[in-house]
């Protein structure tokens, strides 16, 4: 029998009825069309997976009973912080979704000189909530029990300052740059990746990043789109770290 995996933003006690969120209820009943007794797996970001079944179902609510919890370890040994300049349309959603599937630990949306997305306060709040939902959905799909955080939108200059000096930091550069394997290896534990927008980071922005401790890297002679660059860097880093 198929097991339906869902996020629940509250504590998950065993052997007690738990009422799912309206969103989870709608997904189970209208999209998946589950029946009483359907198997479910819930997670809330505490690193555990909780297993049980649907024990009550009506038009407005779904209740589940959880019978056991497992401390399944699906996190990468490499903690990756992705600083991604926001991109247009659904490219940002795609980048966040795939970055989570590949094991990124934290994401900071950024603005830069060539960033083509402008958000007022109201739209930004909705975007932040939407991006976190994209991340949660990617965790549901990929089996991760820890939910990566999506930080508040930041400028490049504000973002540079709080990054720990002990973290390995990389930025892609179209000029003379070294390969990622020259910067990190299997012993690297924390990696911070900076990826620019569709138009790329300016030479001055890259130089400023380097002054802030970032190392310029290349993934070959071809020019990559912003969403490709982020995912290629994460994948290459995971390979070097031993996660793949």
Short mmCIF file of C-alpha atoms in Angstrom, two decimals:
data_model
loop_
_atom_site.label_atom_id
_atom_site.label_comp_id
_atom_site.label_asym_id
_atom_site.label_seq_id
_atom_site.Cartn_x
_atom_site.Cartn_y
_atom_site.Cartn_z
CA UNK A 1 0.00 0.00 0.00
CA UNK A 2 1.27 3.45 -0.89
CA UNK A 3 2.44 5.63 2.02
CA UNK A 4 1.49 9.32 1.77
CA UNK A 5 4.15 11.68 3.15
CA UNK A 6 3.11 15.07 4.55
CA UNK A 7 4.49 17.99 6.57
CA UNK A 8 2.74 18.97 9.81
CA UNK A 9 3.90 22.20 11.51
CA UNK A 10 3.18 21.08 15.09
CA UNK A 11 4.36 18.44 17.60
CA UNK A 12 3.53 14.86 16.59
CA UNK A 13 2.62 12.75 19.65
CA UNK A 14 2.23 9.00 19.21
CA UNK A 15 -1.07 7.16 19.75
CA UNK A 16 -3.14 10.34 19.88
CA UNK A 17 -5.53 11.75 17.25
CA UNK A 18 -3.88 14.51 15.21
CA UNK A 19 -5.95 16.81 13.01
CA UNK A 20 -4.11 17.70 9.84
CA UNK A 21 -3.92 21.22 8.43
CA UNK A 22 -6.56 22.35 5.95
CA UNK A 23 -3.95 22.24 3.20
CA UNK A 24 -2.92 18.66 4.03
CA UNK A 25 -6.58 17.63 4.32
CA UNK A 26 -7.36 19.08 0.89
CA UNK A 27 -4.35 17.36 -0.66
CA UNK A 28 -5.22 13.97 0.79
CA UNK A 29 -8.93 14.07 0.00
CA UNK A 30 -9.16 16.03 -3.26
CA UNK A 31 -5.88 15.16 -4.94
CA UNK A 32 -4.92 11.75 -3.55
CA UNK A 33 -8.49 10.67 -2.66
CA UNK A 34 -7.37 8.59 0.31
CA UNK A 35 -9.66 6.33 2.30
CA UNK A 36 -9.87 5.44 5.98
CA UNK A 37 -6.89 3.36 7.01
CA UNK A 38 -4.56 4.91 4.42
CA UNK A 39 -0.93 4.83 5.56
CA UNK A 40 0.75 8.18 6.22
CA UNK A 41 4.20 9.42 7.12
CA UNK A 42 4.42 12.83 8.78
CA UNK A 43 7.38 15.06 9.62
CA UNK A 44 7.65 18.43 11.33
CA UNK A 45 11.33 19.31 10.96
CA UNK A 46 12.58 17.66 14.17
CA UNK A 47 14.57 15.04 12.16
CA UNK A 48 12.11 12.19 12.82
CA UNK A 49 9.64 10.48 10.47
CA UNK A 50 6.31 9.53 12.07
CA UNK A 51 4.28 6.58 10.75
CA UNK A 52 0.57 5.87 11.17
CA UNK A 53 -2.76 5.80 9.39
CA UNK A 54 -5.85 7.89 8.68
CA UNK A 55 -8.43 7.09 11.38
CA UNK A 56 -11.06 9.76 10.72
CA UNK A 57 -12.11 11.37 7.45
CA UNK A 58 -14.94 13.74 6.52
CA UNK A 59 -15.52 16.70 4.23
CA UNK A 60 -13.76 19.19 6.51
CA UNK A 61 -11.09 17.34 8.47
CA UNK A 62 -8.66 14.45 8.38
CA UNK A 63 -7.33 12.86 11.55
CA UNK A 64 -4.42 10.46 11.80
CA UNK A 65 -3.01 8.22 14.53
CA UNK A 66 0.76 7.85 14.60
CA UNK A 67 2.14 4.53 15.86
CA UNK A 68 5.92 4.94 15.69
CA UNK A 69 8.71 7.36 14.82
CA UNK A 70 12.03 6.69 13.10
CA UNK A 71 15.25 8.69 13.27
CA UNK A 72 16.03 8.28 9.59
CA UNK A 73 19.22 10.05 8.54
CA UNK A 74 18.96 11.52 5.06
CA UNK A 75 20.99 14.68 5.51
CA UNK A 76 24.25 15.34 3.73
CA UNK A 77 27.50 15.48 5.73
CA UNK A 78 28.09 18.77 3.91
CA UNK A 79 26.13 21.76 5.22
CA UNK A 80 25.42 23.97 2.22
CA UNK A 81 24.19 27.56 2.43
CA UNK A 82 22.94 28.77 -0.97
CA UNK A 83 22.91 32.50 -1.58
CA UNK A 84 20.75 32.82 -4.70
CA UNK A 85 19.97 36.13 -6.40
CA UNK A 86 16.25 35.90 -7.14
CA UNK A 87 15.23 35.16 -10.72
CA UNK A 88 12.10 35.75 -12.80
CA UNK A 89 9.02 33.57 -13.17
CA UNK A 90 9.22 30.03 -11.90
CA UNK A 91 13.03 29.79 -12.15
CA UNK A 92 13.44 30.66 -8.48
CA UNK A 93 10.91 27.98 -7.47
CA UNK A 94 12.73 25.43 -9.64
CA UNK A 95 16.10 26.34 -8.09
CA UNK A 96 14.78 26.07 -4.52
CA UNK A 97 12.99 22.80 -5.19
CA UNK A 98 15.97 21.07 -6.76
CA UNK A 99 18.47 22.54 -4.29
CA UNK A 100 16.48 20.99 -1.43
CA UNK A 101 16.31 17.65 -3.24
CA UNK A 102 20.11 17.80 -3.62
CA UNK A 103 20.60 18.41 0.11
CA UNK A 104 21.09 22.15 0.65
CA UNK A 105 20.77 23.18 4.32
CA UNK A 106 19.89 26.87 4.10
CA UNK A 107 18.86 29.36 1.43
CA UNK A 108 19.15 33.14 1.35
CA UNK A 109 17.36 34.99 -1.47
CA UNK A 110 19.46 37.93 -2.61
CA UNK A 111 19.24 41.09 -4.71
CA UNK A 112 22.05 42.38 -6.90
CA UNK A 113 22.72 45.07 -9.51
CA UNK A 114 21.38 42.99 -12.41
CA UNK A 115 18.51 41.39 -10.49
CA UNK A 116 15.42 41.81 -12.65
CA UNK A 117 12.86 41.17 -9.89
CA UNK A 118 11.43 44.04 -7.84
CA UNK A 119 9.18 43.25 -4.87
CA UNK A 120 7.28 45.64 -2.63
CA UNK A 121 6.75 44.78 1.03
CA UNK A 122 3.43 42.99 0.51
CA UNK A 123 4.61 40.93 -2.46
CA UNK A 124 7.85 40.10 -0.67
CA UNK A 125 5.99 38.69 2.33
CA UNK A 126 3.90 36.49 0.04
CA UNK A 127 7.01 35.38 -1.85
CA UNK A 128 8.81 34.43 1.39
CA UNK A 129 5.84 32.29 2.45
CA UNK A 130 5.61 30.77 -1.02
CA UNK A 131 9.33 29.93 -1.13
CA UNK A 132 9.13 28.17 2.25
CA UNK A 133 6.18 26.12 0.97
CA UNK A 134 8.22 25.14 -2.08
CA UNK A 135 10.99 23.95 0.26
CA UNK A 136 8.53 21.97 2.42
CA UNK A 137 7.03 20.35 -0.67
CA UNK A 138 10.51 19.35 -1.84
CA UNK A 139 11.17 17.77 1.58
CA UNK A 140 7.91 15.81 1.32
CA UNK A 141 8.95 14.48 -2.07
CA UNK A 142 12.61 13.77 -1.31
CA UNK A 143 12.18 12.14 2.10
CA UNK A 144 14.03 14.79 4.12
CA UNK A 145 12.87 15.25 7.71
CA UNK A 146 14.83 18.44 8.42
CA UNK A 147 13.36 21.46 6.63
CA UNK A 148 15.91 23.96 5.23
CA UNK A 149 15.16 27.54 6.20
CA UNK A 150 14.57 30.31 3.67
CA UNK A 151 16.08 33.48 5.11
CA UNK A 152 14.72 36.96 4.53
CA UNK A 153 15.64 38.68 1.27
CA UNK A 154 19.01 40.43 1.62
CA UNK A 155 21.32 42.63 -0.38
CA UNK A 156 24.70 41.19 -1.26
CA UNK A 157 26.57 43.63 0.98
CA UNK A 158 24.36 42.87 3.99
CA UNK A 159 24.65 39.13 3.41
CA UNK A 160 28.45 39.06 3.21
CA UNK A 161 29.08 40.42 6.69
CA UNK A 162 27.63 37.69 9.00
CA UNK A 163 29.08 34.69 7.14
CA UNK A 164 31.48 32.79 9.39
CA UNK A 165 35.11 33.08 8.27
CA UNK A 166 35.63 29.33 8.82
CA UNK A 167 33.07 28.45 6.12
CA UNK A 168 34.36 27.59 2.65
CA UNK A 169 32.81 30.17 0.32
CA UNK A 170 32.64 30.02 -3.48
CA UNK A 171 31.35 32.21 -6.29
CA UNK A 172 31.32 31.38 -9.98
CA UNK A 173 33.55 33.60 -12.12
CA UNK A 174 33.79 33.66 -15.92
CA UNK A 175 37.35 34.98 -15.65
CA UNK A 176 40.45 33.08 -14.54
CA UNK A 177 39.11 30.82 -11.78
CA UNK A 178 40.04 27.52 -10.17
CA UNK A 179 38.05 24.29 -10.16
CA UNK A 180 35.82 23.44 -7.23
CA UNK A 181 37.98 20.40 -6.43
CA UNK A 182 40.86 22.79 -5.74
CA UNK A 183 38.78 24.63 -3.13
CA UNK A 184 37.07 21.82 -1.23
CA UNK A 185 37.39 18.09 -0.59
CA UNK A 186 35.82 15.31 1.48
CA UNK A 187 36.91 17.07 4.69
CA UNK A 188 34.90 20.22 3.98
CA UNK A 189 31.95 20.49 6.37
CA UNK A 190 30.41 23.90 5.64
CA UNK A 191 30.07 25.43 2.18
CA UNK A 192 28.52 28.73 1.14
CA UNK A 193 27.62 29.14 -2.55
CA UNK A 194 26.85 32.47 -4.20
CA UNK A 195 24.93 32.39 -7.50
CA UNK A 196 23.97 35.47 -9.49
CA UNK A 197 20.83 36.35 -11.48
CA UNK A 198 20.02 35.76 -15.16
CA UNK A 199 22.38 38.55 -16.19
CA UNK A 200 25.11 37.34 -13.86
CA UNK A 201 27.00 39.15 -11.13
CA UNK A 202 29.00 42.18 -12.19
CA UNK A 203 32.79 42.06 -12.11
CA UNK A 204 32.70 44.47 -9.15
CA UNK A 205 30.27 42.23 -7.22
CA UNK A 206 32.49 39.20 -7.80
CA UNK A 207 35.56 41.17 -6.72
CA UNK A 208 33.72 42.30 -3.56
CA UNK A 209 32.79 38.68 -2.83
CA UNK A 210 36.43 37.67 -3.21
CA UNK A 211 37.45 40.44 -0.82
CA UNK A 212 34.93 38.97 1.64
CA UNK A 213 36.64 35.57 1.55
CA UNK A 214 34.86 33.91 -1.38
CA UNK A 215 36.95 31.89 -3.81
CA UNK A 216 36.26 32.15 -7.53
CA UNK A 217 35.48 28.79 -9.15
CA UNK A 218 34.52 27.51 -12.58
CA UNK A 219 32.54 24.49 -13.72
CA UNK A 220 34.02 24.47 -17.20
CA UNK A 221 34.13 26.67 -20.29
CA UNK A 222 30.36 26.83 -20.92
CA UNK A 223 28.08 29.60 -19.70
CA UNK A 224 25.38 28.22 -17.36
CA UNK A 225 21.97 29.68 -16.66
CA UNK A 226 21.42 30.82 -13.08
CA UNK A 227 19.27 27.78 -12.17
CA UNK A 228 21.77 25.43 -13.82
CA UNK A 229 24.73 27.03 -12.06
CA UNK A 230 23.25 26.59 -8.59
CA UNK A 231 22.33 22.94 -9.11
CA UNK A 232 25.60 22.08 -10.85
CA UNK A 233 27.63 23.60 -8.01
CA UNK A 234 25.61 21.80 -5.33
CA UNK A 235 25.87 18.49 -7.18
CA UNK A 236 29.62 18.84 -7.70
CA UNK A 237 30.09 19.76 -4.03
CA UNK A 238 28.05 16.77 -2.86
CA UNK A 239 30.14 14.49 -5.03
CA UNK A 240 33.37 15.86 -3.55
CA UNK A 241 31.94 15.63 -0.01
CA UNK A 242 30.97 11.99 -0.39
CA UNK A 243 27.19 12.41 -0.26
CA UNK A 244 26.81 11.09 -3.81
#
